[in-house]
Every structure is written in structure tokens, then in C-alpha cells.
Amino acid sequence: EILWKEGNFAYAANTLGYIHYQGRLSGGRPDYEKAFFYYSIASVLGVTESSYMLADMFAKGQYVKKNIHMATSMLERLYAENRYRFESGEPDNSFAEVAYRMGMINLIGDDSIDSIAYRFLLQAQFAASLKNGPEDRRLMESINESIGPLFEKMKINKTSFRDDTPNCLYEFTRFHSYSLYELDYKKLKSGKLRMKVTRKNENNYTDSLLTLM
């Protein structure tokens, strides 16, 4: 309330959203209506945590009607923004939290694809490993609990695993709205494709190079 009165509306609203979501003022019983109200204000004002919490509420049907497509759309936008910030070296970013949610939401429904979910969870695991706060450690525990069953299910070894989905191309076409890529490919005698994807940075210099099979 002090932050709210001082004009720091965004983070005050986010904090109030958290308080009501956790039921801190109602004996541990969540007040999803008030949480949704305050998270909506903070999200409009640019607080990433509020935005992914709203996505959680849509995914779980908390106060609002359950809407996986809405939740996915919100997370995809947040993922693109926060991945760019993370790769740009910004220390204060929510990439781990958003990538974790991208992984989990890709496990929902009959059309879920384990390998895509696994990729997001690995990204979340790496990003979370660079932080060391209490919330980060709890997030890492959740990530590891989700990765374990996928690791066993997909029969991944240390070097490779079979993936029948166009996961590599998916990576470079869905979420890098801020990046420019060059794609070279060659068909091998085995019938496989060898692809070389080069990402360019803002100055159009080579930023990274990956060779994919």
C-alpha cells in the first residue's frame, strides 16, 4: 500500500497480486479475483512476473475460464522478450520462469510434444542455474522434477536422441523476433539434411553458429 501511495503502481500491484494469490490476507485461502485484478494492472504496466502469473491463471482456470490457447499466446510473447534480454546479458530477467512455463504448457493436451517441452525445460534449467536466490532454488527443484520423467521417457543418452519433429527449425522460426538468421543446408547421401544456422547480432556480425543434423 505504501508503494501504491508513492506512485510505484506497477510493483505495488504485482505485490498485492502475489499476496492475494497466496491467500496471505485470507488465512491461506487464495483470492483469485483480487489477484487477477492486481496482476492485470501490473502486467499492463510491464511487470513480467504479473504477466506470467496471469498466464498461469488462464492455464489453470483460476477465477477466469480455463483457456490454454490464451495462456500459450501470453507465454510465447513473454518468452521472446525475455530470451532476448537473457541473451543480451541483462542480469534482471525472468527467462528461467517463462521458459519453465513454456515447457510445462507444451506437456498439456493430446497434441503435446515431449521434445519441445524438454527443450524449454533445459533452457529454464540453464537460466535458473545462473541465479542463487531462494525462489530460484525452488524453481530449479520444479524444473528438475519435470525434466526427470521426460529424460527417461525419451530414452536420451549423453550424445543424442531421436526426434521425429522439426525441432531444430522450430527453434529458429517461432520466437526470435529480434534476430536475423542465415540458413544453409545440404542434402547428404544418407537422405538426412545438414543445416548451418547463423544468427546475426544487431550490427549484422556473426553472433553464433550451430550445425544441426
GROMACS .gro file of C-alpha atoms in nm:
model
  213
    1GLU     CA    1   0.000   0.000   0.000
    2ILE     CA    2   0.292   0.237   0.071
    3LEU     CA    3   0.434   0.170  -0.276
    4TRP     CA    4   0.090   0.228  -0.424
    5LYS     CA    5   0.055   0.565  -0.249
    6GLU     CA    6   0.407   0.668  -0.355
    7GLY     CA    7   0.317   0.612  -0.719
    8ASN     CA    8   0.512   0.289  -0.777
    9PHE     CA    9   0.192   0.135  -0.905
   10ALA     CA   10   0.341  -0.147  -1.114
   11TYR     CA   11   0.537  -0.324  -0.841
   12ALA     CA   12   0.279  -0.241  -0.576
   13ALA     CA   13   0.012  -0.406  -0.788
   14ASN     CA   14   0.237  -0.708  -0.851
   15THR     CA   15   0.300  -0.745  -0.478
   16LEU     CA   16  -0.069  -0.716  -0.399
   17GLY     CA   17  -0.142  -0.974  -0.668
   18TYR     CA   18   0.105  -1.212  -0.505
   19ILE     CA   19  -0.040  -1.152  -0.158
   20HIS     CA   20  -0.393  -1.234  -0.271
   21TYR     CA   21  -0.283  -1.526  -0.491
   22GLN     CA   22  -0.111  -1.685  -0.191
   23GLY     CA   23  -0.403  -1.605   0.039
   24ARG     CA   24  -0.189  -1.408   0.280
   25LEU     CA   25  -0.485  -1.195   0.390
   26SER     CA   26  -0.745  -1.472   0.396
   27GLY     CA   27  -0.598  -1.743   0.614
   28GLY     CA   28  -0.417  -1.918   0.331
   29ARG     CA   29  -0.720  -1.930   0.102
   30PRO     CA   30  -0.631  -1.770  -0.235
   31ASP     CA   31  -0.842  -1.478  -0.351
   32TYR     CA   32  -0.804  -1.530  -0.725
   33GLU     CA   33  -1.040  -1.246  -0.816
   34LYS     CA   34  -0.829  -0.983  -0.641
   35ALA     CA   35  -0.507  -1.149  -0.758
   36PHE     CA   36  -0.627  -1.132  -1.117
   37PHE     CA   37  -0.723  -0.766  -1.073
   38TYR     CA   38  -0.385  -0.657  -0.939
   39TYR     CA   39  -0.181  -0.880  -1.169
   40SER     CA   40  -0.369  -0.732  -1.466
   41ILE     CA   41  -0.273  -0.379  -1.361
   42ALA     CA   42   0.092  -0.471  -1.312
   43SER     CA   43   0.102  -0.664  -1.640
   44VAL     CA   44  -0.026  -0.364  -1.835
   45LEU     CA   45   0.247  -0.158  -1.666
   46GLY     CA   46   0.514  -0.403  -1.784
   47VAL     CA   47   0.585  -0.633  -1.488
   48THR     CA   48   0.685  -0.971  -1.633
   49GLU     CA   49   0.605  -1.167  -1.318
   50SER     CA   50   0.246  -1.046  -1.327
   51SER     CA   51   0.217  -1.139  -1.693
   52TYR     CA   52   0.328  -1.499  -1.645
   53MET     CA   53   0.112  -1.530  -1.335
   54LEU     CA   54  -0.187  -1.424  -1.545
   55ALA     CA   55  -0.087  -1.693  -1.795
   56ASP     CA   56  -0.083  -1.943  -1.506
   57MET     CA   57  -0.433  -1.839  -1.408
   58PHE     CA   58  -0.563  -1.884  -1.762
   59ALA     CA   59  -0.390  -2.222  -1.788
   60LYS     CA   60  -0.541  -2.342  -1.460
   61GLY     CA   61  -0.880  -2.172  -1.485
   62GLN     CA   62  -0.831  -1.970  -1.167
   63TYR     CA   63  -1.106  -1.705  -1.148
   64VAL     CA   64  -1.118  -1.697  -1.530
   65LYS     CA   65  -1.238  -1.968  -1.765
   66LYS     CA   66  -0.958  -2.210  -1.846
   67ASN     CA   67  -0.800  -2.108  -2.176
   68ILE     CA   68  -0.481  -2.290  -2.277
   69HIS     CA   69  -0.457  -2.102  -2.606
   70MET     CA   70  -0.466  -1.765  -2.429
   71ALA     CA   71  -0.205  -1.881  -2.177
   72THR     CA   72   0.020  -2.012  -2.455
   73SER     CA   73  -0.008  -1.690  -2.653
   74MET     CA   74   0.086  -1.483  -2.349
   75LEU     CA   75   0.383  -1.705  -2.267
   76GLU     CA   76   0.512  -1.704  -2.625
   77ARG     CA   77   0.526  -1.325  -2.624
   78LEU     CA   78   0.699  -1.322  -2.285
   79TYR     CA   79   0.941  -1.591  -2.398
   80ALA     CA   80   1.057  -1.392  -2.700
   81GLU     CA   81   1.106  -1.077  -2.494
   82ASN     CA   82   1.283  -1.242  -2.201
   83ARG     CA   83   1.502  -1.467  -2.411
   84TYR     CA   84   1.630  -1.160  -2.593
   85ARG     CA   85   1.705  -0.991  -2.261
   86PHE     CA   86   1.873  -1.305  -2.128
   87GLU     CA   87   2.093  -1.347  -2.434
   88SER     CA   88   2.177  -0.976  -2.420
   89GLY     CA   89   2.323  -1.028  -2.073
   90GLU     CA   90   2.061  -0.843  -1.869
   91PRO     CA   91   2.100  -0.969  -1.511
   92ASP     CA   92   1.743  -0.889  -1.408
   93ASN     CA   93   1.529  -1.107  -1.630
   94SER     CA   94   1.262  -1.372  -1.590
   95PHE     CA   95   1.373  -1.606  -1.867
   96ALA     CA   96   1.401  -1.911  -1.641
   97GLU     CA   97   1.048  -1.867  -1.507
   98VAL     CA   98   0.898  -1.812  -1.852
   99ALA     CA   99   1.092  -2.096  -2.021
  100TYR     CA  100   0.978  -2.332  -1.743
  101ARG     CA  101   0.618  -2.240  -1.808
  102MET     CA  102   0.667  -2.283  -2.183
  103GLY     CA  103   0.791  -2.633  -2.114
  104MET     CA  104   0.503  -2.721  -1.886
  105ILE     CA  105   0.233  -2.584  -2.114
  106ASN     CA  106   0.376  -2.788  -2.403
  107LEU     CA  107   0.303  -3.101  -2.198
  108ILE     CA  108  -0.070  -3.023  -2.182
  109GLY     CA  109  -0.322  -3.180  -2.417
  110ASP     CA  110  -0.330  -3.458  -2.674
  111ASP     CA  111  -0.107  -3.265  -2.917
  112SER     CA  112   0.177  -3.218  -2.667
  113ILE     CA  113   0.529  -3.280  -2.796
  114ASP     CA  114   0.775  -3.409  -2.536
  115SER     CA  115   1.087  -3.299  -2.722
  116ILE     CA  116   0.969  -2.938  -2.745
  117ALA     CA  117   0.878  -2.933  -2.376
  118TYR     CA  118   1.215  -3.087  -2.293
  119ARG     CA  119   1.398  -2.815  -2.488
  120PHE     CA  120   1.222  -2.536  -2.299
  121LEU     CA  121   1.288  -2.707  -1.966
  122LEU     CA  122   1.659  -2.740  -2.044
  123GLN     CA  123   1.671  -2.369  -2.122
  124ALA     CA  124   1.494  -2.294  -1.795
  125GLN     CA  125   1.737  -2.519  -1.608
  126PHE     CA  126   2.038  -2.339  -1.752
  127ALA     CA  127   1.897  -1.992  -1.682
  128ALA     CA  128   1.799  -2.086  -1.327
  129SER     CA  129   2.146  -2.226  -1.261
  130LEU     CA  130   2.288  -1.875  -1.304
  131LYS     CA  131   2.083  -1.746  -1.011
  132ASN     CA  132   2.103  -1.840  -0.646
  133GLY     CA  133   1.811  -1.687  -0.460
  134PRO     CA  134   1.557  -1.890  -0.257
  135GLU     CA  135   1.293  -1.857  -0.528
  136ASP     CA  136   1.549  -1.962  -0.791
  137ARG     CA  137   1.635  -2.277  -0.596
  138ARG     CA  138   1.268  -2.367  -0.562
  139LEU     CA  139   1.222  -2.309  -0.934
  140MET     CA  140   1.520  -2.535  -1.008
  141GLU     CA  141   1.362  -2.811  -0.799
  142SER     CA  142   1.041  -2.784  -1.002
  143ILE     CA  143   1.235  -2.786  -1.329
  144ASN     CA  144   1.435  -3.095  -1.232
  145GLU     CA  145   1.119  -3.277  -1.121
  146SER     CA  146   0.969  -3.213  -1.466
  147ILE     CA  147   1.281  -3.300  -1.664
  148GLY     CA  148   1.340  -3.636  -1.496
  149PRO     CA  149   1.037  -3.822  -1.639
  150LEU     CA  150   1.094  -3.675  -1.985
  151PHE     CA  151   1.457  -3.786  -1.977
  152GLU     CA  152   1.350  -4.142  -1.909
  153LYS     CA  153   1.056  -4.138  -2.149
  154MET     CA  154   1.259  -4.007  -2.444
  155LYS     CA  155   1.548  -4.250  -2.377
  156ILE     CA  156   1.808  -3.975  -2.401
  157ASN     CA  157   2.173  -4.070  -2.377
  158LYS     CA  158   2.473  -3.839  -2.339
  159THR     CA  159   2.517  -3.772  -2.709
  160SER     CA  160   2.188  -3.787  -2.895
  161PHE     CA  161   1.824  -3.887  -2.906
  162ARG     CA  162   1.573  -3.950  -3.182
  163ASP     CA  163   1.330  -3.670  -3.259
  164ASP     CA  164   1.066  -3.708  -3.530
  165THR     CA  165   0.956  -3.342  -3.507
  166PRO     CA  166   1.123  -3.045  -3.684
  167ASN     CA  167   1.252  -2.921  -3.351
  168CYS     CA  168   1.560  -2.752  -3.490
  169LEU     CA  169   1.367  -2.538  -3.735
  170TYR     CA  170   1.103  -2.471  -3.471
  171GLU     CA  171   1.373  -2.314  -3.256
  172PHE     CA  172   1.471  -2.061  -3.520
  173THR     CA  173   1.133  -1.966  -3.661
  174ARG     CA  174   0.899  -1.921  -3.363
  175PHE     CA  175   1.046  -1.692  -3.104
  176HIS     CA  176   1.341  -1.487  -3.225
  177SER     CA  177   1.152  -1.187  -3.348
  178TYR     CA  178   1.454  -0.970  -3.263
  179SER     CA  179   1.712  -1.174  -3.452
  180LEU     CA  180   1.821  -1.228  -3.811
  181TYR     CA  181   1.936  -1.571  -3.935
  182GLU     CA  182   2.111  -1.720  -4.233
  183LEU     CA  183   2.022  -2.079  -4.317
  184ASP     CA  184   2.238  -2.304  -4.537
  185TYR     CA  185   2.150  -2.667  -4.592
  186LYS     CA  186   2.285  -2.964  -4.783
  187LYS     CA  187   2.121  -3.298  -4.854
  188LEU     CA  188   2.352  -3.586  -4.761
  189LYS     CA  189   2.376  -3.923  -4.934
  190SER     CA  190   2.206  -4.080  -4.634
  191GLY     CA  191   1.898  -3.870  -4.705
  192LYS     CA  192   1.949  -3.652  -4.398
  193LEU     CA  193   1.992  -3.277  -4.410
  194ARG     CA  194   2.290  -3.094  -4.268
  195MET     CA  195   2.185  -2.742  -4.174
  196LYS     CA  196   2.400  -2.450  -4.072
  197VAL     CA  197   2.214  -2.172  -3.892
  198THR     CA  198   2.396  -1.846  -3.825
  199ARG     CA  199   2.237  -1.585  -3.601
  200LYS     CA  200   2.330  -1.222  -3.658
  201ASN     CA  201   2.354  -0.962  -3.386
  202GLU     CA  202   2.234  -0.603  -3.410
  203ASN     CA  203   2.542  -0.499  -3.607
  204ASN     CA  204   2.491  -0.786  -3.853
  205TYR     CA  205   2.804  -0.967  -3.734
  206THR     CA  206   2.802  -1.341  -3.681
  207ASP     CA  207   2.672  -1.398  -3.330
  208SER     CA  208   2.658  -1.776  -3.308
  209LEU     CA  209   2.686  -2.079  -3.531
  210LEU     CA  210   2.517  -2.415  -3.499
  211THR     CA  211   2.543  -2.722  -3.718
  212LEU     CA  212   2.234  -2.939  -3.699
  213MET     CA  213   2.158  -3.284  -3.833
   0.00000   0.00000   0.00000
